[in-house]
Structures are given as structure tokens and as C-alpha cells.
PDB file of C-alpha atoms and ligand atoms in Angstrom:
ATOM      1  CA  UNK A   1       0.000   0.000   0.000  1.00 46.00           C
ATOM      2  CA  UNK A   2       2.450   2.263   1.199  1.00 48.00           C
ATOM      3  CA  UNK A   3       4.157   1.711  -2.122  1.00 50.00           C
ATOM      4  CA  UNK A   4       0.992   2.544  -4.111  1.00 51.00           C
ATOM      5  CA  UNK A   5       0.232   6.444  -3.014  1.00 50.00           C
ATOM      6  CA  UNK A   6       3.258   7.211  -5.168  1.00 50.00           C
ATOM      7  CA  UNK A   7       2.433   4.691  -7.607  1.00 47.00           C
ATOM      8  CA  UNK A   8      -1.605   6.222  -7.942  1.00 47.00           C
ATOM      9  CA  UNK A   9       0.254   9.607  -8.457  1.00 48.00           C
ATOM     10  CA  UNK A  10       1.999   8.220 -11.213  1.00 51.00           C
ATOM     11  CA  UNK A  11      -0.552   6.682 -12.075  1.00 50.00           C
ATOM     12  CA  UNK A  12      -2.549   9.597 -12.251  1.00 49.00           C
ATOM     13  CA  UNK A  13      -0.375  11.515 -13.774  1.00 47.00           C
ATOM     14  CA  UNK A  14       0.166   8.386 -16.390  1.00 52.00           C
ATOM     15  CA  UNK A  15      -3.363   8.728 -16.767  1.00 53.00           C
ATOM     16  CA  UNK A  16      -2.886  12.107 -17.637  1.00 58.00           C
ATOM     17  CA  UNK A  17       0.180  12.936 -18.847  1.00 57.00           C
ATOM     18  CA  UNK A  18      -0.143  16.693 -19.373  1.00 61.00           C
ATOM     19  CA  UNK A  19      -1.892  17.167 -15.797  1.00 62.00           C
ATOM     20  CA  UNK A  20       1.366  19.383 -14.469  1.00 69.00           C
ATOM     21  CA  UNK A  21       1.664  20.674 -17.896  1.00 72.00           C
ATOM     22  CA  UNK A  22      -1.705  21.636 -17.816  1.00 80.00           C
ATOM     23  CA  UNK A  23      -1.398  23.340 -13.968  1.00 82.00           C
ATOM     24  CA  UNK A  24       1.459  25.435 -16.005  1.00 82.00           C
ATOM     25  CA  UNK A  25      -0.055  26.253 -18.695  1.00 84.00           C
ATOM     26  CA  UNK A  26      -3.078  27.464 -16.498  1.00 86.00           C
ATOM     27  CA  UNK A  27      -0.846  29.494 -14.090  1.00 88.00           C
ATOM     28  CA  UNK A  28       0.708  30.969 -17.150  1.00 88.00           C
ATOM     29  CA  UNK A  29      -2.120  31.763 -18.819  1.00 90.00           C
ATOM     30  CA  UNK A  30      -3.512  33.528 -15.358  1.00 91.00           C
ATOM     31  CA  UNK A  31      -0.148  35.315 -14.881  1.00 91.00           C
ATOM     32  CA  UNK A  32      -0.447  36.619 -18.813  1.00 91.00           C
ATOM     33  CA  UNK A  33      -4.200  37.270 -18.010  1.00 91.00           C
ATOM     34  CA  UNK A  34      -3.144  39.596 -14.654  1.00 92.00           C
ATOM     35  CA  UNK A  35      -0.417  41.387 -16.810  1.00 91.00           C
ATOM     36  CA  UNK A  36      -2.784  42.103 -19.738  1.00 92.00           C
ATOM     37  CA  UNK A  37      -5.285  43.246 -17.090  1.00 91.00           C
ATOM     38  CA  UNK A  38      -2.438  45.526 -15.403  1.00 91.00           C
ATOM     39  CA  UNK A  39      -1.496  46.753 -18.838  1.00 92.00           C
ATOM     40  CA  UNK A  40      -4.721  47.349 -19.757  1.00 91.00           C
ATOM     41  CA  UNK A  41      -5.144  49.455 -16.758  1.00 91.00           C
ATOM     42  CA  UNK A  42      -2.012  51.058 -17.053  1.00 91.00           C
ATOM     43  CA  UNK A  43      -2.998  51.957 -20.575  1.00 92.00           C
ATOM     44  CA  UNK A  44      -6.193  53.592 -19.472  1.00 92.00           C
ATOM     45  CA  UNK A  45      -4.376  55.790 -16.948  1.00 93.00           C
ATOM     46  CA  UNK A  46      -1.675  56.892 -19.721  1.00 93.00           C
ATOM     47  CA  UNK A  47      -4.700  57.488 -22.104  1.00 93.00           C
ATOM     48  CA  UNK A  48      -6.255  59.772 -18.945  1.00 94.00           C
ATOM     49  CA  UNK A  49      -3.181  61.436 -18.578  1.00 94.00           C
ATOM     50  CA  UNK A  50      -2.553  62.398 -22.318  1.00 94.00           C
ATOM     51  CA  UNK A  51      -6.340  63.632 -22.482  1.00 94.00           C
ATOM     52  CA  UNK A  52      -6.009  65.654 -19.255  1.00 93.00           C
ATOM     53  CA  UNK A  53      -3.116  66.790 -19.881  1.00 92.00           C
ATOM     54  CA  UNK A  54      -4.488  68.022 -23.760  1.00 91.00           C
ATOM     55  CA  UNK A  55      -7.783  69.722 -21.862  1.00 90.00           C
ATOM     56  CA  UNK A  56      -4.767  71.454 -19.704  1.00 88.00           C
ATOM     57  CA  UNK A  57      -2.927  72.556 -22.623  1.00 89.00           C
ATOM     58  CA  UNK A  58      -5.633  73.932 -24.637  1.00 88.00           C
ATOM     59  CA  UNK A  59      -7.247  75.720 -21.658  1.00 82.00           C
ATOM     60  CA  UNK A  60      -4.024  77.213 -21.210  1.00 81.00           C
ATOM     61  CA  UNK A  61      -3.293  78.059 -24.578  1.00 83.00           C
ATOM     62  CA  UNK A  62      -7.110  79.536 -25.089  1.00 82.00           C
ATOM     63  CA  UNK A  63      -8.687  80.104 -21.958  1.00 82.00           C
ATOM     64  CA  UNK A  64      -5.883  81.304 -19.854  1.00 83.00           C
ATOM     65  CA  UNK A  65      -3.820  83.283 -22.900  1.00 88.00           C
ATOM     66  CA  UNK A  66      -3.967  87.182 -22.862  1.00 92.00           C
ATOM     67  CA  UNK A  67      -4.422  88.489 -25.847  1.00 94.00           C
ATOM     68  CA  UNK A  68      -4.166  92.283 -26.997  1.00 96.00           C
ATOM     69  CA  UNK A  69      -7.400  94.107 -26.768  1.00 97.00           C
ATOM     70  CA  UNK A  70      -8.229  96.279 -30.508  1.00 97.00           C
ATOM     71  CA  UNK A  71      -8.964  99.488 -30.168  1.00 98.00           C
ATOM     72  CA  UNK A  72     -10.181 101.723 -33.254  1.00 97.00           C
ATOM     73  CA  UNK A  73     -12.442 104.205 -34.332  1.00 97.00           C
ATOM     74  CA  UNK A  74     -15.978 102.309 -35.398  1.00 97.00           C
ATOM     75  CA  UNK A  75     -17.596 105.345 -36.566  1.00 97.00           C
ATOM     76  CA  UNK A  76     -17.594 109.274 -37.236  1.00 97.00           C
ATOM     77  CA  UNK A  77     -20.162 112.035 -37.502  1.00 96.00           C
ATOM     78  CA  UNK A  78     -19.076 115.505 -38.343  1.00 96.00           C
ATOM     79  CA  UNK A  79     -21.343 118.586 -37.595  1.00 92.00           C
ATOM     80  CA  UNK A  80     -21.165 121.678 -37.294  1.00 93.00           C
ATOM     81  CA  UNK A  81     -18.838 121.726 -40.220  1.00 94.00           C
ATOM     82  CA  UNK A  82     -16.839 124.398 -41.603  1.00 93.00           C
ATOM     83  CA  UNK A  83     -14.439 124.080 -44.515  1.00 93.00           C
ATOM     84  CA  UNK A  84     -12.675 127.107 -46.520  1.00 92.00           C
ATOM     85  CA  UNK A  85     -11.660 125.783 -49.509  1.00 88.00           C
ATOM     86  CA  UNK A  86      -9.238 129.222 -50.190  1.00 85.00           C
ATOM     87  CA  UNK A  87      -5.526 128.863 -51.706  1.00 83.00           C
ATOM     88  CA  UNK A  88      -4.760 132.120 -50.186  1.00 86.00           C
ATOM     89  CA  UNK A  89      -6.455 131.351 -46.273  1.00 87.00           C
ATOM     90  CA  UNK A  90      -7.619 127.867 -46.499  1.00 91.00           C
ATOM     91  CA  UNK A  91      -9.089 126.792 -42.654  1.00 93.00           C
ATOM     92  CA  UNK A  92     -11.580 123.623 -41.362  1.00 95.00           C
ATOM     93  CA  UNK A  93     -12.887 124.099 -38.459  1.00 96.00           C
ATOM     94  CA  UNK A  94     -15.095 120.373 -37.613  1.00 96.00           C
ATOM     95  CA  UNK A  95     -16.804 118.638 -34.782  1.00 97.00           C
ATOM     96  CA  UNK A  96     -16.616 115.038 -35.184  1.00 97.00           C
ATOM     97  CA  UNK A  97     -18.282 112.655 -32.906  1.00 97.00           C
ATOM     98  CA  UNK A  98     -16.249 109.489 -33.310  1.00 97.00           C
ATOM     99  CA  UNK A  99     -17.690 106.128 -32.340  1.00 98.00           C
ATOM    100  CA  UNK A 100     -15.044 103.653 -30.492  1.00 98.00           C
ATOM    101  CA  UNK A 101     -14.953 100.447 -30.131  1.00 98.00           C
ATOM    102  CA  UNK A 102     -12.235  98.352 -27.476  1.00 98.00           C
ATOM    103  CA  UNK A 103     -12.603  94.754 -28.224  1.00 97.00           C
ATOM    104  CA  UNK A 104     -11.777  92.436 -25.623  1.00 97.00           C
ATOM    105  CA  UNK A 105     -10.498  88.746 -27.073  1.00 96.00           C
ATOM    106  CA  UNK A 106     -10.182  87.755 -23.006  1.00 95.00           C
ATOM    107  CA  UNK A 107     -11.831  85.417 -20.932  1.00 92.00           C
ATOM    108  CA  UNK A 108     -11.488  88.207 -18.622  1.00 93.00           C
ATOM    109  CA  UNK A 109     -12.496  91.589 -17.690  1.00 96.00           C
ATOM    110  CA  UNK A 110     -10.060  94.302 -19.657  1.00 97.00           C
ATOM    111  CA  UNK A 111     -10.406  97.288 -17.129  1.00 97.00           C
ATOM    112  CA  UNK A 112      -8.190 100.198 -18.576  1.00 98.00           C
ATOM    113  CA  UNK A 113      -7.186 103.502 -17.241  1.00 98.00           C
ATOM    114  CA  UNK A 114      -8.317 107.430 -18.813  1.00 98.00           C
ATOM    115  CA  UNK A 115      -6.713 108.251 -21.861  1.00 98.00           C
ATOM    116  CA  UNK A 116      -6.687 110.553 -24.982  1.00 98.00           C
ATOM    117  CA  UNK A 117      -7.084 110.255 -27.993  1.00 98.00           C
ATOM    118  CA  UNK A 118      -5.252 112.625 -30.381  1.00 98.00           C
ATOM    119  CA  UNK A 119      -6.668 113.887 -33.914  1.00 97.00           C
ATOM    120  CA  UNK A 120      -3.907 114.842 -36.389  1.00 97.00           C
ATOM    121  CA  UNK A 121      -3.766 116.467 -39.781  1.00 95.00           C
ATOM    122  CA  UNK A 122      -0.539 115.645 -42.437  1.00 93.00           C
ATOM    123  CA  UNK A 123       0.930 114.815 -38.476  1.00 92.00           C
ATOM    124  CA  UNK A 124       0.384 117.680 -36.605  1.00 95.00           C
ATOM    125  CA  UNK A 125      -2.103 117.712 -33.881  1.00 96.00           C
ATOM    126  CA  UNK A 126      -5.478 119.571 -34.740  1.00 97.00           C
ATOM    127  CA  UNK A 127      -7.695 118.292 -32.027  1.00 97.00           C
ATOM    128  CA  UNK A 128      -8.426 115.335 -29.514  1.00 97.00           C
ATOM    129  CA  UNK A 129     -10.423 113.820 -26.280  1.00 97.00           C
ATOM    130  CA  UNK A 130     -10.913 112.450 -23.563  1.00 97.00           C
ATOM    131  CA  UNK A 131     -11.286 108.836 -22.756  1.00 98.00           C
ATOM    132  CA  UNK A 132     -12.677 107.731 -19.357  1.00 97.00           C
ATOM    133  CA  UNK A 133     -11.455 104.722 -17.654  1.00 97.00           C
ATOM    134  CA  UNK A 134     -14.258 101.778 -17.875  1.00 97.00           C
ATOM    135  CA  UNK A 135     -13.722  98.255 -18.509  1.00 97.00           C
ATOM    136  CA  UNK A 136     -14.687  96.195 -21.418  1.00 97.00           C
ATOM    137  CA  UNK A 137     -16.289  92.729 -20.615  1.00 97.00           C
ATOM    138  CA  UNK A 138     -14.942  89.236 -21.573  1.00 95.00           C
ATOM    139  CA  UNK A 139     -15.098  88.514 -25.000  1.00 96.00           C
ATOM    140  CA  UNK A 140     -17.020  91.874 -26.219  1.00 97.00           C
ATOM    141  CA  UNK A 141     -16.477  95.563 -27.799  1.00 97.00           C
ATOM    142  CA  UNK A 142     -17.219  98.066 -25.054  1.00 98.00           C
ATOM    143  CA  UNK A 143     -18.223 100.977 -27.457  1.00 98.00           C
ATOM    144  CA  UNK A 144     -18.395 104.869 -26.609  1.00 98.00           C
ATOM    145  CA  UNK A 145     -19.075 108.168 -27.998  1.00 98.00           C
ATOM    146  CA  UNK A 146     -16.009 110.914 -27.998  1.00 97.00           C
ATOM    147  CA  UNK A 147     -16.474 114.589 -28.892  1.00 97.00           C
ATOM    148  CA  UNK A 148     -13.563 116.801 -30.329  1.00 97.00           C
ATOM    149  CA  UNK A 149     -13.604 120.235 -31.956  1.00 97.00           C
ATOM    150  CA  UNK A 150     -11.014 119.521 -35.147  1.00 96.00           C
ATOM    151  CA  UNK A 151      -9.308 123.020 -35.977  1.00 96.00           C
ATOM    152  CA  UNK A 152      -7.049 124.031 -38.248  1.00 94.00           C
ATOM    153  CA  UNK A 153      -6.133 127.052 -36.200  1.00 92.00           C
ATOM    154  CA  UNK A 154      -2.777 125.630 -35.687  1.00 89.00           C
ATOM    155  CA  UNK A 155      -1.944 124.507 -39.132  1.00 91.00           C
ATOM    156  CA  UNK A 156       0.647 126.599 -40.721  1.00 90.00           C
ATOM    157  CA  UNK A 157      -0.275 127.812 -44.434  1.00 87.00           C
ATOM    158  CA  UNK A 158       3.050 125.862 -45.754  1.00 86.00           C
ATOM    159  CA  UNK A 159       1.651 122.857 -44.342  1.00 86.00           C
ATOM    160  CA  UNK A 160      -1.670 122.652 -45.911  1.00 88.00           C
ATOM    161  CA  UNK A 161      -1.985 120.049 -48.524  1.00 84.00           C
ATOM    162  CA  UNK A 162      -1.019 121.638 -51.482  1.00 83.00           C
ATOM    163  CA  UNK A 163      -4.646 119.929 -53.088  1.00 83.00           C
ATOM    164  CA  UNK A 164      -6.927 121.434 -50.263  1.00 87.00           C
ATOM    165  CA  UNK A 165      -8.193 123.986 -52.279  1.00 87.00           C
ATOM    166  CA  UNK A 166      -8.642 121.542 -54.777  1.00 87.00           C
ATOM    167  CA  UNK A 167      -9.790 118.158 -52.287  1.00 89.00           C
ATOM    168  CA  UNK A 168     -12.908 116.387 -52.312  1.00 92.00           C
ATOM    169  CA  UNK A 169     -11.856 114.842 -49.114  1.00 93.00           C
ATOM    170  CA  UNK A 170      -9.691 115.716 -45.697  1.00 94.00           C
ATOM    171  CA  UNK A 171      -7.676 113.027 -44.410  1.00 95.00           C
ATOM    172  CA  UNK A 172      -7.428 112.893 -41.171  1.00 96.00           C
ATOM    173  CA  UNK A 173      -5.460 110.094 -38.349  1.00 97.00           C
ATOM    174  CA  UNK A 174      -6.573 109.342 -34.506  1.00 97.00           C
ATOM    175  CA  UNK A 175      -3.742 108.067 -32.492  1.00 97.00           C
ATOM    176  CA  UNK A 176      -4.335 106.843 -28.639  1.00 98.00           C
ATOM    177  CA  UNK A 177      -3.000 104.202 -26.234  1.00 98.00           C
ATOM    178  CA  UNK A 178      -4.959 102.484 -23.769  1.00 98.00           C
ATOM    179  CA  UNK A 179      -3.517 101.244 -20.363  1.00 98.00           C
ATOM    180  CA  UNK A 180      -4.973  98.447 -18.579  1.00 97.00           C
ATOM    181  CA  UNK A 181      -4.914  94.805 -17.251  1.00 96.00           C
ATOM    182  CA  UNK A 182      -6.639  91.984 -18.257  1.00 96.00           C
ATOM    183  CA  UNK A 183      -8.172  89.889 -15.099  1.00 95.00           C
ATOM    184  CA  UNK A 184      -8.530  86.217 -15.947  1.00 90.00           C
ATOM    185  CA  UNK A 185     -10.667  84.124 -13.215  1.00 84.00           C
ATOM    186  CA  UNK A 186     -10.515  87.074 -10.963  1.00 81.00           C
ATOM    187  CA  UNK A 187      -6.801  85.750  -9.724  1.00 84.00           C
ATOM    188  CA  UNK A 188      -4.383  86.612 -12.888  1.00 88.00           C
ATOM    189  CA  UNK A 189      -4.004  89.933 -13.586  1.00 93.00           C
ATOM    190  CA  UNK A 190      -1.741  90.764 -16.463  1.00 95.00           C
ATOM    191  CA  UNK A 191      -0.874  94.426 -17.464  1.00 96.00           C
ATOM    192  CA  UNK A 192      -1.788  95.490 -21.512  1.00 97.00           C
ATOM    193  CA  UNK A 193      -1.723  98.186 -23.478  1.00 97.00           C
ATOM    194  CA  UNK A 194      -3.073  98.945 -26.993  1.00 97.00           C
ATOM    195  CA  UNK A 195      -2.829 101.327 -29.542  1.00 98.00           C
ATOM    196  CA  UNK A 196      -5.326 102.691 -31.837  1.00 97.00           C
ATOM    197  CA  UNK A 197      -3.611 104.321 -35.074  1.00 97.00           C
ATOM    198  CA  UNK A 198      -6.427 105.062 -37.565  1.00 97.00           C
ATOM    199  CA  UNK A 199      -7.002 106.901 -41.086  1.00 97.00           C
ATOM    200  CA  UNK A 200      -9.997 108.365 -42.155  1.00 96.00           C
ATOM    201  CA  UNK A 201     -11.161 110.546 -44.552  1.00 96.00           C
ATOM    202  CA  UNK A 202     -13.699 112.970 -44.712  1.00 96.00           C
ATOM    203  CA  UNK A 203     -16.180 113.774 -47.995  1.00 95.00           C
ATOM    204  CA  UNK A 204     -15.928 117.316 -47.715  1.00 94.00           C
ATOM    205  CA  UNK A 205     -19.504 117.854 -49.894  1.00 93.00           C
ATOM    206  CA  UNK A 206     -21.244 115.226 -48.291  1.00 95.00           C
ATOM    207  CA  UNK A 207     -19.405 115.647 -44.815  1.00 95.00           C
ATOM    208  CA  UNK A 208     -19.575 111.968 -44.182  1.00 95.00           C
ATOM    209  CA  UNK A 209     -16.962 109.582 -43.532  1.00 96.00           C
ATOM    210  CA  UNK A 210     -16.045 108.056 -46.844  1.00 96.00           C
ATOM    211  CA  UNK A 211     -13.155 105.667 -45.700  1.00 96.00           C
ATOM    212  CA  UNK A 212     -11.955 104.404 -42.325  1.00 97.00           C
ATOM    213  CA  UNK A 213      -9.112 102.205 -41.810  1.00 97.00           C
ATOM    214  CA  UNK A 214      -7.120 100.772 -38.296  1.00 96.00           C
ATOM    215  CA  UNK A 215      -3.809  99.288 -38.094  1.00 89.00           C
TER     216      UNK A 215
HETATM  217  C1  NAG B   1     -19.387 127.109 -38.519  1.00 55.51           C
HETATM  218  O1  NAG B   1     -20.591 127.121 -39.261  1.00 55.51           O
HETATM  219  C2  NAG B   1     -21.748 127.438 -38.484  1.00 55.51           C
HETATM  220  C3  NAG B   1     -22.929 127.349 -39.403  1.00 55.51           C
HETATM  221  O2  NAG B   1     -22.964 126.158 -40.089  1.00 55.51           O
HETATM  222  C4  NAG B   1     -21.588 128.818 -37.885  1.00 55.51           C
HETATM  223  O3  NAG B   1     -22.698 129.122 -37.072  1.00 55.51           O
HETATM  224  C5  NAG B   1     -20.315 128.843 -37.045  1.00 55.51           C
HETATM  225  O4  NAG B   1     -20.078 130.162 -36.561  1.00 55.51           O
HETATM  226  C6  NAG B   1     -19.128 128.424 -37.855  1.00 55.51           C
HETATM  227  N1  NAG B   1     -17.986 128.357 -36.984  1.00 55.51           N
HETATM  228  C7  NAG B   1     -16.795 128.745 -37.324  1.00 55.51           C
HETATM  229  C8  NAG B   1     -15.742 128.600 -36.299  1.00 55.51           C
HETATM  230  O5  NAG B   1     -16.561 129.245 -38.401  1.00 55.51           O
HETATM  231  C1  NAG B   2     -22.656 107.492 -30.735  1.00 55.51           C
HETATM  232  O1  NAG B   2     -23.344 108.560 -31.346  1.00 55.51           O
HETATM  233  C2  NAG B   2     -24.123 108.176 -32.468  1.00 55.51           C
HETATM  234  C3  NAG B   2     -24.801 109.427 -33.030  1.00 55.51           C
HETATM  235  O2  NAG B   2     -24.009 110.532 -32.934  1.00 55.51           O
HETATM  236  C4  NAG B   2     -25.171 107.172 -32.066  1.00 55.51           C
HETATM  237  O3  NAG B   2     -25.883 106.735 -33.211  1.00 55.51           O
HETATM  238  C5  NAG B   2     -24.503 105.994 -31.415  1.00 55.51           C
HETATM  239  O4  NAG B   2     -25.480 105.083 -30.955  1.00 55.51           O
HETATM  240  C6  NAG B   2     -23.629 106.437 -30.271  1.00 55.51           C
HETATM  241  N1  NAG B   2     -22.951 105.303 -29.741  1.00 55.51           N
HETATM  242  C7  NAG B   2     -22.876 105.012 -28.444  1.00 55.51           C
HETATM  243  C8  NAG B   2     -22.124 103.803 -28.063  1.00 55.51           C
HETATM  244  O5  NAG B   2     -23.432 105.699 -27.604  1.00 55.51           O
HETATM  245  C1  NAG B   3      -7.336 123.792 -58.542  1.00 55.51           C
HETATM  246  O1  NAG B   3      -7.977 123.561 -59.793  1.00 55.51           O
HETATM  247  C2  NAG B   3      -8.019 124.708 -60.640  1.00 55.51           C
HETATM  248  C3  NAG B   3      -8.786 124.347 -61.888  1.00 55.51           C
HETATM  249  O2  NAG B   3      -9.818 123.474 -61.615  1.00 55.51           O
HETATM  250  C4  NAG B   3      -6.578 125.125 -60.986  1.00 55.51           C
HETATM  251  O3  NAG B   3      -6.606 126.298 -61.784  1.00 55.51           O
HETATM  252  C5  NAG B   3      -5.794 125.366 -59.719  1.00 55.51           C
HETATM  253  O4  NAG B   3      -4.441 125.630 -60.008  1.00 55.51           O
HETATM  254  C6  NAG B   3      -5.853 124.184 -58.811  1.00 55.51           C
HETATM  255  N1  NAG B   3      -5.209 124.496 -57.543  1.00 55.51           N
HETATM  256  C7  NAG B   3      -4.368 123.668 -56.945  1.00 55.51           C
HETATM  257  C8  NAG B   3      -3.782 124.160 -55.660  1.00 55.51           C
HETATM  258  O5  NAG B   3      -4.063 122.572 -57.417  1.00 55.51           O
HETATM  259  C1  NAG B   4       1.079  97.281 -14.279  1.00 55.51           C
HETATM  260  O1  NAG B   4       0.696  98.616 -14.448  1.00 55.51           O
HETATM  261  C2  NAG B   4       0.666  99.374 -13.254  1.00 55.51           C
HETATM  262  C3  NAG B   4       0.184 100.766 -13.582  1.00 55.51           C
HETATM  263  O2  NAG B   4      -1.010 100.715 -14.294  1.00 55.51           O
HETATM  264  C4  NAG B   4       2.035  99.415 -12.626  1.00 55.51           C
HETATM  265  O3  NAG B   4       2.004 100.108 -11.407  1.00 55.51           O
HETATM  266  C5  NAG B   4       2.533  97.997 -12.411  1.00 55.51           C
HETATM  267  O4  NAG B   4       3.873  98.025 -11.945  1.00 55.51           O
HETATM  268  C6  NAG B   4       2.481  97.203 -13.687  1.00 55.51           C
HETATM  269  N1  NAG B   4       2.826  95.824 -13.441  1.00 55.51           N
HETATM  270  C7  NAG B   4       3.655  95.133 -14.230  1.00 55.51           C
HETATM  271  C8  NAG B   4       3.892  93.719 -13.845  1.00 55.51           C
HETATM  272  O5  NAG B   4       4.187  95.616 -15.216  1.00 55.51           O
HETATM  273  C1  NAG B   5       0.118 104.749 -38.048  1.00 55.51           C
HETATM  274  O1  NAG B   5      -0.163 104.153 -39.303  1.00 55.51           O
HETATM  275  C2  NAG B   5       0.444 104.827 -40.394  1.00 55.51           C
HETATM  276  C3  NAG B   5       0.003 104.119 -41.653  1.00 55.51           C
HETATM  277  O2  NAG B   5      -1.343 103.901 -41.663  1.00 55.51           O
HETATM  278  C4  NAG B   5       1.958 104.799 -40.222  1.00 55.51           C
HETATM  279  O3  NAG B   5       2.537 105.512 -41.301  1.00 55.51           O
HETATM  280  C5  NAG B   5       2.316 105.446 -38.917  1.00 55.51           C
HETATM  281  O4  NAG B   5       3.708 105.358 -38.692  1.00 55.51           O
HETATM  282  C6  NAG B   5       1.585 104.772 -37.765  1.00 55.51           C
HETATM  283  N1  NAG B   5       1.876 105.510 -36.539  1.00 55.51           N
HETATM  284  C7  NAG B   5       2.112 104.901 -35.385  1.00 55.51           C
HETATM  285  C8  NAG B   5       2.364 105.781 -34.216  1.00 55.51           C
HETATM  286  O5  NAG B   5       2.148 103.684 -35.296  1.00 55.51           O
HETATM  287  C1  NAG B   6     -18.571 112.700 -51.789  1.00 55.51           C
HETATM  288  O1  NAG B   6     -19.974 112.669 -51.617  1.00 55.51           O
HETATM  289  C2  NAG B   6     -20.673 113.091 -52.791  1.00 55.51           C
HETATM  290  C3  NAG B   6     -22.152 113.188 -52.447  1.00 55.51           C
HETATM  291  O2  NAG B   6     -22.558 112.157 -51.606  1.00 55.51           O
HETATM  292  C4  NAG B   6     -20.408 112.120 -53.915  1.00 55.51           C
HETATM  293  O3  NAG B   6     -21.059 112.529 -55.098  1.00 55.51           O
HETATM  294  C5  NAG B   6     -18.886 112.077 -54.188  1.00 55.51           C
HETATM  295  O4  NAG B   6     -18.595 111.107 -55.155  1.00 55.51           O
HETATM  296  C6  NAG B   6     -18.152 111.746 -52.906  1.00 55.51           C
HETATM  297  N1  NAG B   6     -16.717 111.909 -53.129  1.00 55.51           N
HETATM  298  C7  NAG B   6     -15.837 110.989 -52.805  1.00 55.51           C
HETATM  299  C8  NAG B   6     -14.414 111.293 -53.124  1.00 55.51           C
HETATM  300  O5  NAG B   6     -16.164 109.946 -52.258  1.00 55.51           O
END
């Protein structure tokens, strides 16, 4: 008896031949089954990772990026309107109500400080305005009115446009530069400025804007 225990196991394993084989297989097959499993999982985190790490990216790159506000003239009305079309004393003398516009790209408030803008003629300075401080909201224009009395009291006659006399139109440029800070999530605050530099000219018979243009 005592020599058939080892005998049944061989028996057994006579019986079945592959039975150890078969444990082996099985505990090989569970071991490739747990790694899979753990790669699988590892794979899902990595996948997380890359995709959270994207959101982060493009939240940084879109969301949390501060762009430069625009700031430009939108509009213009000119009345009263005076114009002396002389070679000898040639003079304008023009009220313009300009329209402007401060578009804020943000995803923040753009709060900016007072300012003036300046009015020029062939680059010397004929009238300008004031701006008050006010903030523009995320992602909108804030738009305002300005008043300025344009004279050409301080134009010399050399610097006239030789054409005045002669013009159907009076070109004109604002300048201005706006001072403010950008406020993203109410805890970045970044300083920016802007400039406005803008052309326009005026249809002297019609005493409309006929052209407008903002760099
Ligand atoms: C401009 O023209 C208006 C009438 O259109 C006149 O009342 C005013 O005195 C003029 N102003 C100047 C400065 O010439
Ligand atoms: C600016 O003035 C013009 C008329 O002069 C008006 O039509 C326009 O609505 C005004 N814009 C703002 C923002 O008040
Ligand atoms: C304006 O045009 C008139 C003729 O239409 C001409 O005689 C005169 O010289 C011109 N003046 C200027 C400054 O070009
Ligand atoms: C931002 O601008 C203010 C004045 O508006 C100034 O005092 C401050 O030093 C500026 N900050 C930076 C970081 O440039
Ligand atoms: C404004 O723009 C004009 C052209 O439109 C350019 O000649 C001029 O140098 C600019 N001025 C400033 C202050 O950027
Ligand atoms: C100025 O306005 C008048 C009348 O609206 C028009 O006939 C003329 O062509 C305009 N001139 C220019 C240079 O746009």
C-alpha cells in the first residue's frame, strides 16, 4: 500500500500525462491574463493622462492666454462743419463725434485707465479727447461716444496740402493708447496696453466719412 500512493500519483499523472503541464499552462495563462489586465489598466491611466493633460494645454493656450485688446475708431459724424476751400487762407474748423470700439479677445475683464485720444492732420495735432477709464467685458467691444472740436487754427499755411483747395476729401489720423490689465478668473491679472492708429477721410460735400481704416 504504502508503495501505491506514489504509484496512484503516477498513475494519475500516467493517466494524464499533461496534468502538471496543464497546472502550467493554467498558471501561465492567469499570470499573462493579470499582466494584460495591469497593462490594460495602465494603458487607461496613460490614455487619462494624455487627455487631461491636452484639456490642460488647450485651456491654457485659449482660456488662460492674454491676448491684446483692438482698439479703433468704429464710426464718425461731423457737424457743425466748416471748410474754406481758399488757396490764399484755407481753414476747417469740424466737430466730429467718433464712435469707439475696445474689443476684448479675453476670458477676462479688460479694465483700462483714462486716456486721450489725439486727432492729427498731415501729423500735426489739430484736435483730440478724452477717454474715461471703464472696462470692457470678456469677449465683447465696449463701445463709446467721444467729442472733439477739429481746428485748423494751428496749421501753418506751408503745411496745408497743397490739393486742399482743390480736395474732395480731408484726411485725417486718430492716435491713442490704452492702459490696462486683463483679469482672468478674478486671480491673474496681467498688465496690456493697446494702440489705436487710424485713417480716415472725410467727404468734404457730403461731410460723411467716406473711408476708415485701423492698423
Ligand atoms: C461754422 O458754421 C456754423 C454754421 O454752419 C456757424 O454758425 C459757425 O459760426 C461756424 N464756426 C466757425 C468757427 O466758423
Ligand atoms: C454714438 O453717437 C451716435 C450718433 O451721434 C449714435 O448713433 C450711437 O449710438 C452712439 N454710440 C454710443 C455707443 O453711444
Ligand atoms: C485747382 O484747380 C483749378 C482748376 O480746376 C486750378 O486752376 C488750380 O491751379 C488748382 N489748384 C491747386 C492748388 O491745385
Ligand atoms: C502694471 O501697471 C501698473 C500701472 O497701471 C504698474 O504700477 C505695475 O507696476 C504694472 N505691473 C507690471 C507687472 O508691469
Ligand atoms: C500709423 O499708421 C500709419 C500708416 O497707416 C503709419 O505711417 C504710422 O507710422 C503709424 N503711426 C504709429 C504711431 O504707429
Ligand atoms: C462725396 O460725396 C458726394 C455726395 O454724396 C459724392 O457725389 C462724391 O462722389 C463723394 N466723393 C468721394 C471722393 O467719395
Amino acid at each position: 500500500m504504502a508503495e501505491n500512493k506514489p504509484a496512484s500519483v503516477y498513475t494519475s499523472s500516467q493517466v494524464n500525462p499533461y496534468g502538471r503541464v496543464d497546472e502550467e499552462v493554467a498558471m501561465v495563462a492567469e499570470k499573462e491574463a493579470r499582466r494584460k489586465k495591469r497593462m490594460k489598466c495602465f494603458m487607461y491611466v496613460a490614455a487619462f493622462v494624455v487627455f487631461q493633460t491636452g484639456v490642460i494645454l488647450i485651456f491654457a493656450l485659449t482660456v488662460m492666454k492674454v491676448r491684446t485688446p483692438k482698439f479703433r475708431v468704429r464710426s464718425a459724424s461731423f457737424d457743425p462743419f466748416n471748410v474754406t476751400k481758399s488757396n490764399t487762407n484755407p481753414s476747417f474748423d469740424i466737430s466730429v463725434i467718433a464712435e469707439l470700439g475696445v474689443k476684448n479677445p479675453n476670458f477676462g475683464l479688460y479694465k483700462y485707465q483714462s486716456s486721450t485720444i489725439e486727432f492729427y492732420y498731415r501729423n500735426i495735432k489739430v484736435g483730440e479727447a478724452r477717454i474715461p477709464r471703464a472696462r470692457a467685458k470678456a469677449r465683447s467691444t465696449r463701445k463709446f461716444n467721444v467729442t472733439a472740436v477739429l481746428s485748423s487754427a494751428n496749421v501753418p499755411r506751408e503745411d496745408f496740402d497743397a490739393q486742399f483747395a482743390n480736395s474732395t476729401v480731408i484726411s485725417l489720423r486718430s492716435q491713442s493708447r490704452l492702459r490696462g490689465k486683463v483679469e482672468l478668473m478674478k486671480i491673474m491679472k496681467k498688465n496690456k496696453s493697446t494702440n489705436m492708429n487710424c485713417t480716415m477721410e472725410i467727404n468734404i460735400s457730403s461731410r460723411q466719412l467716406r473711408s476708415l481704416s485701423c492698423r
